[in-house]
PDB file of C-alpha atoms in Angstrom:
ATOM      1  CA  MET A   1      17.787 134.887 202.900  1.00  0.00           C
ATOM      2  CA  ILE A   2      16.793 135.084 199.141  1.00  0.00           C
ATOM      3  CA  LYS A   3      20.534 134.131 198.165  1.00  0.00           C
ATOM      4  CA  LYS A   4      20.933 131.238 200.734  1.00  0.00           C
ATOM      5  CA  LEU A   5      17.067 129.878 198.788  1.00  0.00           C
ATOM      6  CA  ALA A   6      18.753 130.423 195.475  1.00  0.00           C
ATOM      7  CA  PHE A   7      21.590 129.114 196.385  1.00  0.00           C
ATOM      8  CA  ILE A   8      20.262 126.244 197.977  1.00  0.00           C
ATOM      9  CA  SER A   9      18.096 125.363 194.927  1.00  0.00           C
ATOM     10  CA  LEU A  10      20.929 125.794 192.397  1.00  0.00           C
ATOM     11  CA  LEU A  11      22.410 123.181 193.778  1.00  0.00           C
ATOM     12  CA  THR A  12      19.413 120.965 194.427  1.00  0.00           C
ATOM     13  CA  SER A  13      18.404 121.531 190.406  1.00  0.00           C
ATOM     14  CA  VAL A  14      22.325 120.874 189.491  1.00  0.00           C
ATOM     15  CA  GLY A  15      22.103 117.183 191.744  1.00  0.00           C
ATOM     16  CA  LEU A  16      18.979 116.350 189.644  1.00  0.00           C
ATOM     17  CA  TYR A  17      20.802 116.693 186.375  1.00  0.00           C
ATOM     18  CA  ALA A  18      23.800 114.718 187.737  1.00  0.00           C
ATOM     19  CA  ASP A  19      21.347 112.316 188.684  1.00  0.00           C
ATOM     20  CA  ILE A  20      19.408 112.193 185.154  1.00  0.00           C
ATOM     21  CA  ALA A  21      21.919 113.392 182.906  1.00  0.00           C
ATOM     22  CA  GLY A  22      24.225 110.484 181.200  1.00  0.00           C
ATOM     23  CA  GLY A  23      26.238 108.860 178.395  1.00  0.00           C
ATOM     24  CA  GLU A  24      28.320 106.049 176.948  1.00  0.00           C
ATOM     25  CA  ILE A  25      31.454 105.527 175.418  1.00  0.00           C
ATOM     26  CA  SER A  26      32.569 102.726 173.144  1.00  0.00           C
ATOM     27  CA  VAL A  27      35.288 101.746 171.404  1.00  0.00           C
ATOM     28  CA  GLY A  28      35.775  98.530 169.481  1.00  0.00           C
ATOM     29  CA  MET A  29      37.557  96.596 166.571  1.00  0.00           C
ATOM     30  CA  PHE A  30      35.595  95.282 163.199  1.00  0.00           C
ATOM     31  CA  SER A  31      36.439  92.056 161.586  1.00  0.00           C
ATOM     32  CA  HIS A  32      35.038  92.513 157.886  1.00  0.00           C
ATOM     33  CA  SER A  33      35.264  90.607 155.118  1.00  0.00           C
ATOM     34  CA  PRO A  34      34.889  92.739 151.403  1.00  0.00           C
ATOM     35  CA  SER A  35      32.255  92.090 148.495  1.00  0.00           C
ATOM     36  CA  GLY A  36      30.621  93.719 145.886  1.00  0.00           C
ATOM     37  CA  HIS A  37      32.305  95.877 142.898  1.00  0.00           C
ATOM     38  CA  ALA A  38      33.920  99.246 142.190  1.00  0.00           C
ATOM     39  CA  SER A  39      34.826 101.101 138.629  1.00  0.00           C
ATOM     40  CA  TYR A  40      36.498 104.193 137.659  1.00  0.00           C
ATOM     41  CA  SER A  41      36.291 105.667 134.482  1.00  0.00           C
ATOM     42  CA  GLU A  42      37.561 108.665 133.001  1.00  0.00           C
ATOM     43  CA  PRO A  43      35.318 110.144 129.695  1.00  0.00           C
ATOM     44  CA  TYR A  44      38.449 111.644 128.291  1.00  0.00           C
ATOM     45  CA  THR A  45      40.815 109.254 127.770  1.00  0.00           C
ATOM     46  CA  GLY A  46      38.739 106.967 125.673  1.00  0.00           C
ATOM     47  CA  LEU A  47      39.303 103.610 127.141  1.00  0.00           C
ATOM     48  CA  GLY A  48      35.378 103.348 127.614  1.00  0.00           C
ATOM     49  CA  VAL A  49      33.974 102.497 130.305  1.00  0.00           C
ATOM     50  CA  GLY A  50      35.795 101.227 133.506  1.00  0.00           C
ATOM     51  CA  THR A  51      36.048  97.743 134.189  1.00  0.00           C
ATOM     52  CA  SER A  52      33.296  96.719 136.835  1.00  0.00           C
ATOM     53  CA  ALA A  53      35.937  94.991 138.878  1.00  0.00           C
ATOM     54  CA  ASP A  54      35.145  92.387 142.294  1.00  0.00           C
ATOM     55  CA  LEU A  55      36.339  93.428 145.386  1.00  0.00           C
ATOM     56  CA  GLU A  56      37.841  90.174 146.234  1.00  0.00           C
ATOM     57  CA  GLU A  57      38.153  88.385 142.693  1.00  0.00           C
ATOM     58  CA  THR A  58      39.874  91.502 140.660  1.00  0.00           C
ATOM     59  CA  LEU A  59      40.832  93.512 143.569  1.00  0.00           C
ATOM     60  CA  HIS A  60      41.542  91.217 145.554  1.00  0.00           C
ATOM     61  CA  TRP A  61      40.575  92.548 148.559  1.00  0.00           C
ATOM     62  CA  LYS A  62      40.433  89.837 151.811  1.00  0.00           C
ATOM     63  CA  SER A  63      39.411  90.383 155.477  1.00  0.00           C
ATOM     64  CA  ASN A  64      40.995  93.032 157.870  1.00  0.00           C
ATOM     65  CA  GLU A  65      40.083  94.922 161.234  1.00  0.00           C
ATOM     66  CA  ASN A  66      39.613  98.135 161.956  1.00  0.00           C
ATOM     67  CA  MET A  67      38.956 100.386 164.777  1.00  0.00           C
ATOM     68  CA  PHE A  68      35.659 102.830 165.399  1.00  0.00           C
ATOM     69  CA  LEU A  69      33.812 105.338 168.384  1.00  0.00           C
ATOM     70  CA  LYS A  70      30.647 105.753 169.540  1.00  0.00           C
ATOM     71  CA  ALA A  71      30.079 108.390 172.383  1.00  0.00           C
ATOM     72  CA  TYR A  72      26.737 109.605 173.060  1.00  0.00           C
ATOM     73  CA  ILE A  73      25.378 112.211 175.516  1.00  0.00           C
ATOM     74  CA  GLU A  74      22.269 112.360 176.915  1.00  0.00           C
ATOM     75  CA  HIS A  75      20.181 115.016 178.942  1.00  0.00           C
ATOM     76  CA  PRO A  76      16.746 116.041 180.946  1.00  0.00           C
ATOM     77  CA  VAL A  77      16.327 118.887 178.491  1.00  0.00           C
ATOM     78  CA  PRO A  78      12.916 118.428 177.462  1.00  0.00           C
ATOM     79  CA  LEU A  79      12.199 118.506 173.394  1.00  0.00           C
ATOM     80  CA  PHE A  80      16.252 119.164 173.162  1.00  0.00           C
ATOM     81  CA  PRO A  81      17.775 115.979 171.088  1.00  0.00           C
ATOM     82  CA  ASN A  82      20.419 113.375 172.889  1.00  0.00           C
ATOM     83  CA  VAL A  83      23.563 113.746 170.772  1.00  0.00           C
ATOM     84  CA  LYS A  84      25.235 110.556 169.584  1.00  0.00           C
ATOM     85  CA  PHE A  85      28.847 111.135 167.658  1.00  0.00           C
ATOM     86  CA  GLY A  86      30.356 108.117 165.412  1.00  0.00           C
ATOM     87  CA  TYR A  87      33.643 107.064 163.973  1.00  0.00           C
ATOM     88  CA  THR A  88      34.612 104.345 161.634  1.00  0.00           C
ATOM     89  CA  GLN A  89      37.482 103.143 159.740  1.00  0.00           C
ATOM     90  CA  LEU A  90      37.654 100.782 156.437  1.00  0.00           C
ATOM     91  CA  SER A  91      40.662  99.967 155.025  1.00  0.00           C
ATOM     92  CA  GLN A  92      41.706  97.282 152.345  1.00  0.00           C
ATOM     93  CA  GLU A  93      44.691  96.785 150.550  1.00  0.00           C
ATOM     94  CA  GLY A  94      45.255  94.099 147.144  1.00  0.00           C
ATOM     95  CA  GLU A  95      47.556  92.766 144.809  1.00  0.00           C
ATOM     96  CA  GLY A  96      47.064  90.070 142.312  1.00  0.00           C
ATOM     97  CA  GLU A  97      46.386  89.147 138.469  1.00  0.00           C
ATOM     98  CA  VAL A  98      43.236  91.112 136.321  1.00  0.00           C
ATOM     99  CA  GLY A  99      42.318  89.566 133.546  1.00  0.00           C
ATOM    100  CA  ASN A 100      42.219  91.003 129.968  1.00  0.00           C
ATOM    101  CA  ASP A 101      41.034  94.244 128.710  1.00  0.00           C
ATOM    102  CA  PHE A 102      40.863  95.744 132.558  1.00  0.00           C
ATOM    103  CA  VAL A 103      40.337  99.564 132.865  1.00  0.00           C
ATOM    104  CA  TRP A 104      40.867 101.473 135.136  1.00  0.00           C
ATOM    105  CA  GLY A 105      40.161 105.269 134.922  1.00  0.00           C
ATOM    106  CA  SER A 106      43.454 105.797 132.271  1.00  0.00           C
ATOM    107  CA  ILE A 107      45.036 102.623 133.300  1.00  0.00           C
ATOM    108  CA  HIS A 108      44.492  99.863 130.960  1.00  0.00           C
ATOM    109  CA  ILE A 109      46.016  96.445 131.004  1.00  0.00           C
ATOM    110  CA  PRO A 110      44.884  94.388 127.746  1.00  0.00           C
ATOM    111  CA  THR A 111      46.475  91.236 128.272  1.00  0.00           C
ATOM    112  CA  LEU A 112      47.214  89.646 131.543  1.00  0.00           C
ATOM    113  CA  GLY A 113      48.704  91.932 134.091  1.00  0.00           C
ATOM    114  CA  ASN A 114      49.758  92.523 138.279  1.00  0.00           C
ATOM    115  CA  ILE A 115      48.022  95.457 140.190  1.00  0.00           C
ATOM    116  CA  THR A 116      48.481  96.658 143.176  1.00  0.00           C
ATOM    117  CA  ASN A 117      45.604  98.555 145.084  1.00  0.00           C
ATOM    118  CA  SER A 118      44.627 100.274 148.346  1.00  0.00           C
ATOM    119  CA  PHE A 119      41.478 101.808 150.111  1.00  0.00           C
ATOM    120  CA  ASP A 120      40.624 103.657 153.038  1.00  0.00           C
ATOM    121  CA  THR A 121      37.858 105.478 153.995  1.00  0.00           C
ATOM    122  CA  ARG A 122      36.717 107.272 157.095  1.00  0.00           C
ATOM    123  CA  LYS A 123      32.880 107.926 158.245  1.00  0.00           C
ATOM    124  CA  TYR A 124      32.303 110.599 160.799  1.00  0.00           C
ATOM    125  CA  ASP A 125      28.354 110.587 162.305  1.00  0.00           C
ATOM    126  CA  VAL A 126      26.688 112.782 164.234  1.00  0.00           C
ATOM    127  CA  THR A 127      23.143 111.879 165.171  1.00  0.00           C
ATOM    128  CA  LEU A 128      20.659 114.027 167.233  1.00  0.00           C
ATOM    129  CA  TYR A 129      17.505 111.136 168.495  1.00  0.00           C
ATOM    130  CA  TYR A 130      15.085 111.284 171.189  1.00  0.00           C
ATOM    131  CA  GLU A 131      13.910 108.167 173.991  1.00  0.00           C
ATOM    132  CA  LEU A 132      10.982 106.798 173.110  1.00  0.00           C
ATOM    133  CA  LEU A 133      11.076 104.246 175.408  1.00  0.00           C
ATOM    134  CA  ASP A 134      13.360 103.971 178.822  1.00  0.00           C
ATOM    135  CA  ASN A 135      12.560 100.584 181.258  1.00  0.00           C
ATOM    136  CA  TRP A 136      13.531  97.023 180.402  1.00  0.00           C
ATOM    137  CA  ILE A 137      12.985  97.905 176.809  1.00  0.00           C
ATOM    138  CA  GLU A 138      14.694 101.375 175.134  1.00  0.00           C
ATOM    139  CA  ALA A 139      13.639 102.862 172.233  1.00  0.00           C
ATOM    140  CA  ASP A 140      15.632 105.370 170.233  1.00  0.00           C
ATOM    141  CA  ALA A 141      14.911 107.267 166.886  1.00  0.00           C
ATOM    142  CA  GLY A 142      16.483 110.064 164.935  1.00  0.00           C
ATOM    143  CA  ILE A 143      18.796 111.562 162.266  1.00  0.00           C
ATOM    144  CA  THR A 144      22.169 110.974 161.573  1.00  0.00           C
ATOM    145  CA  LEU A 145      24.279 113.346 159.557  1.00  0.00           C
ATOM    146  CA  GLY A 146      27.269 111.706 157.951  1.00  0.00           C
ATOM    147  CA  TYR A 147      30.206 112.492 156.180  1.00  0.00           C
ATOM    148  CA  ILE A 148      31.951 109.688 154.112  1.00  0.00           C
ATOM    149  CA  ASP A 149      35.922 110.573 152.996  1.00  0.00           C
ATOM    150  CA  GLY A 150      38.854 108.736 151.471  1.00  0.00           C
ATOM    151  CA  ASN A 151      40.567 107.462 149.080  1.00  0.00           C
ATOM    152  CA  ILE A 152      41.510 104.130 146.501  1.00  0.00           C
ATOM    153  CA  ASN A 153      44.417 103.771 144.915  1.00  0.00           C
ATOM    154  CA  LEU A 154      45.483 101.195 141.871  1.00  0.00           C
ATOM    155  CA  THR A 155      48.942 101.020 140.288  1.00  0.00           C
ATOM    156  CA  ALA A 156      49.811  98.782 137.268  1.00  0.00           C
ATOM    157  CA  LEU A 157      52.867  96.690 138.244  1.00  0.00           C
ATOM    158  CA  SER A 158      53.184  94.720 134.656  1.00  0.00           C
ATOM    159  CA  GLY A 159      50.897  94.031 131.511  1.00  0.00           C
ATOM    160  CA  PHE A 160      49.718  97.821 130.937  1.00  0.00           C
ATOM    161  CA  ASN A 161      49.630  99.790 127.889  1.00  0.00           C
ATOM    162  CA  PRO A 162      52.305 101.693 127.439  1.00  0.00           C
ATOM    163  CA  LEU A 163      50.464 104.871 126.438  1.00  0.00           C
ATOM    164  CA  SER A 164      48.284 104.714 129.573  1.00  0.00           C
ATOM    165  CA  SER A 165      48.916 105.469 133.074  1.00  0.00           C
ATOM    166  CA  HIS A 166      50.150 103.103 135.589  1.00  0.00           C
ATOM    167  CA  THR A 167      48.433 104.593 138.513  1.00  0.00           C
ATOM    168  CA  GLU A 168      45.496 105.937 139.466  1.00  0.00           C
ATOM    169  CA  SER A 169      44.558 107.864 142.883  1.00  0.00           C
ATOM    170  CA  THR A 170      41.473 109.160 143.433  1.00  0.00           C
ATOM    171  CA  ASP A 171      39.765 111.226 146.399  1.00  0.00           C
ATOM    172  CA  PHE A 172      36.526 110.832 147.638  1.00  0.00           C
ATOM    173  CA  SER A 173      33.651 112.355 149.746  1.00  0.00           C
ATOM    174  CA  LEU A 174      29.630 112.622 150.213  1.00  0.00           C
ATOM    175  CA  LEU A 175      27.510 114.259 153.112  1.00  0.00           C
ATOM    176  CA  ILE A 176      24.954 111.827 153.861  1.00  0.00           C
ATOM    177  CA  PRO A 177      21.826 112.284 156.407  1.00  0.00           C
ATOM    178  CA  THR A 178      20.252 108.919 157.268  1.00  0.00           C
ATOM    179  CA  LEU A 179      17.728 107.610 159.422  1.00  0.00           C
ATOM    180  CA  TYR A 180      18.795 106.213 163.157  1.00  0.00           C
ATOM    181  CA  GLY A 181      17.420 103.336 165.300  1.00  0.00           C
ATOM    182  CA  LYS A 182      18.207 101.718 168.805  1.00  0.00           C
ATOM    183  CA  THR A 183      16.448  99.116 170.497  1.00  0.00           C
ATOM    184  CA  ARG A 184      17.552  97.234 173.659  1.00  0.00           C
ATOM    185  CA  PHE A 185      16.463  94.277 175.722  1.00  0.00           C
ATOM    186  CA  ASN A 186      17.424  94.670 178.966  1.00  0.00           C
ATOM    187  CA  ILE A 187      17.139  91.218 180.322  1.00  0.00           C
ATOM    188  CA  PRO A 188      15.527  91.142 183.600  1.00  0.00           C
ATOM    189  CA  ASN A 189      17.488  90.581 187.299  1.00  0.00           C
ATOM    190  CA  THR A 190      20.586  89.769 184.905  1.00  0.00           C
ATOM    191  CA  ASN A 191      23.389  92.384 183.848  1.00  0.00           C
ATOM    192  CA  LEU A 192      22.680  91.130 180.464  1.00  0.00           C
ATOM    193  CA  SER A 193      21.136  92.858 177.110  1.00  0.00           C
ATOM    194  CA  LEU A 194      20.417  92.620 173.751  1.00  0.00           C
ATOM    195  CA  GLN A 195      20.534  95.133 170.983  1.00  0.00           C
ATOM    196  CA  PHE A 196      20.019  96.242 168.031  1.00  0.00           C
ATOM    197  CA  GLU A 197      21.291  99.336 166.567  1.00  0.00           C
ATOM    198  CA  GLY A 198      21.302 101.209 162.889  1.00  0.00           C
ATOM    199  CA  ASP A 199      20.654 103.707 160.117  1.00  0.00           C
ATOM    200  CA  ILE A 200      19.558 103.806 156.418  1.00  0.00           C
ATOM    201  CA  ILE A 201      19.078 105.953 153.552  1.00  0.00           C
ATOM    202  CA  SER A 202      18.023 105.165 150.129  1.00  0.00           C
ATOM    203  CA  TYR A 203      17.771 108.561 147.426  1.00  0.00           C
ATOM    204  CA  SER A 204      18.794 109.025 143.666  1.00  0.00           C
ATOM    205  CA  ASP A 205      21.974 107.313 143.020  1.00  0.00           C
ATOM    206  CA  THR A 206      22.864 106.369 146.541  1.00  0.00           C
ATOM    207  CA  THR A 207      22.116 103.805 149.247  1.00  0.00           C
ATOM    208  CA  PHE A 208      23.571 103.329 152.655  1.00  0.00           C
ATOM    209  CA  TYR A 209      22.884 101.372 155.616  1.00  0.00           C
ATOM    210  CA  ASN A 210      24.694 100.495 159.025  1.00  0.00           C
ATOM    211  CA  TYR A 211      23.928  98.239 161.489  1.00  0.00           C
ATOM    212  CA  GLU A 212      24.502  96.314 164.373  1.00  0.00           C
ATOM    213  CA  LEU A 213      23.097  92.882 166.170  1.00  0.00           C
ATOM    214  CA  SER A 214      25.000  92.539 169.479  1.00  0.00           C
ATOM    215  CA  ALA A 215      24.808  91.609 173.288  1.00  0.00           C
ATOM    216  CA  ARG A 216      26.592  92.819 176.112  1.00  0.00           C
ATOM    217  CA  TYR A 217      27.416  92.629 179.943  1.00  0.00           C
ATOM    218  CA  THR A 218      27.722  95.295 181.945  1.00  0.00           C
ATOM    219  CA  PHE A 219      29.394  95.498 185.362  1.00  0.00           C
ATOM    220  CA  SER A 220      27.995  97.367 188.453  1.00  0.00           C
ATOM    221  CA  ILE A 221      30.799 100.511 187.805  1.00  0.00           C
ATOM    222  CA  GLY A 222      29.551 100.489 184.487  1.00  0.00           C
ATOM    223  CA  LEU A 223      31.789  99.618 182.710  1.00  0.00           C
ATOM    224  CA  GLY A 224      31.198  96.783 179.932  1.00  0.00           C
ATOM    225  CA  ILE A 225      31.553  94.422 177.319  1.00  0.00           C
ATOM    226  CA  GLU A 226      29.939  93.720 173.876  1.00  0.00           C
ATOM    227  CA  ALA A 227      29.960  91.594 170.947  1.00  0.00           C
ATOM    228  CA  GLY A 228      28.125  90.891 167.667  1.00  0.00           C
ATOM    229  CA  TYR A 229      27.760  90.706 164.663  1.00  0.00           C
ATOM    230  CA  LYS A 230      28.171  94.422 162.134  1.00  0.00           C
ATOM    231  CA  ALA A 231      27.136  95.176 158.798  1.00  0.00           C
ATOM    232  CA  LEU A 232      27.890  98.008 156.029  1.00  0.00           C
ATOM    233  CA  HIS A 233      26.384  98.856 152.888  1.00  0.00           C
ATOM    234  CA  LEU A 234      27.638 101.795 150.328  1.00  0.00           C
ATOM    235  CA  GLU A 235      26.094 101.796 147.119  1.00  0.00           C
ATOM    236  CA  SER A 236      27.139 105.137 145.100  1.00  0.00           C
ATOM    237  CA  ASP A 237      27.678 107.153 142.091  1.00  0.00           C
ATOM    238  CA  ASP A 238      28.316 110.263 144.188  1.00  0.00           C
ATOM    239  CA  LEU A 239      31.287 109.886 145.788  1.00  0.00           C
ATOM    240  CA  ALA A 240      33.247 111.192 142.589  1.00  0.00           C
ATOM    241  CA  ASP A 241      33.111 112.044 139.351  1.00  0.00           C
ATOM    242  CA  GLY A 242      33.576 108.503 137.174  1.00  0.00           C
ATOM    243  CA  LEU A 243      33.466 106.392 140.484  1.00  0.00           C
ATOM    244  CA  THR A 244      30.911 104.020 141.257  1.00  0.00           C
ATOM    245  CA  VAL A 245      30.918 101.615 144.107  1.00  0.00           C
ATOM    246  CA  ASN A 246      28.839  98.926 145.479  1.00  0.00           C
ATOM    247  CA  MET A 247      30.525  97.101 148.287  1.00  0.00           C
ATOM    248  CA  ASP A 248      29.762  95.279 151.644  1.00  0.00           C
ATOM    249  CA  PHE A 249      31.650  95.066 155.049  1.00  0.00           C
ATOM    250  CA  ASN A 250      29.927  91.698 156.916  1.00  0.00           C
ATOM    251  CA  GLY A 251      31.771  90.380 159.734  1.00  0.00           C
ATOM    252  CA  PRO A 252      31.889  90.052 163.975  1.00  0.00           C
ATOM    253  CA  TYR A 253      32.989  92.858 166.270  1.00  0.00           C
ATOM    254  CA  ALA A 254      33.511  93.349 169.746  1.00  0.00           C
ATOM    255  CA  ALA A 255      33.692  96.621 171.691  1.00  0.00           C
ATOM    256  CA  LEU A 256      34.708  97.707 175.203  1.00  0.00           C
ATOM    257  CA  LEU A 257      32.004 100.315 176.767  1.00  0.00           C
ATOM    258  CA  TRP A 258      31.709 102.515 179.797  1.00  0.00           C
ATOM    259  CA  ASP A 259      28.188 103.916 180.569  1.00  0.00           C
ATOM    260  CA  PHE A 260      28.009 106.654 182.875  1.00  0.00           C
TER     261      PHE A 260
END
């Protein structure tokens, strides 16, 4: 009899957990336009400080599209935080003319020349957060631990000093904690909602923020669509020795989601 009661109690608790626990998975595309500047200096080349290269005018970056993923896991266990996982990719390519006395690491173009370059970075996130409100207004707050890694490559095609290098490839990485927050307004008697989500940190030689403003429609089976505006800012001297960046990527995004 005791075993039967224990078994029934286990089934009841599992059923209760299934009713309360849940999550969300979303996959989206981010159409971003770059702005800002970057420079790369190597102290032993004798070329001095690298040129502060405008991302659009000097490196010739343009609008591009990249994918991002998000997954939320929520549970009913008291005091234990919920978990969010995130992945974001950003990539750019450019080719064109640069002005006089262009310096990038060991590359020196004393007069007019041409360059080609590429930039590829990925950001991996793990967020621990708590639900502060859970009704027609939802609010979450927590802490994100993010890891950024990538590569920036630049090659001089013409005009470079024959005594200097003609290509530089720089790997970079950064472990970065941020404060996280999300607020959602569920419009009563509809399947529509408005949402703000973001994270931010500023310390020493690094400032980072990332936010989304969006609207979503969720169907009865939990599938939904989301669209809005996304912005990402990274300003840092800590990515790699000699590399300094002050970059913004802004633009619209759209995503498919499953709320379960």
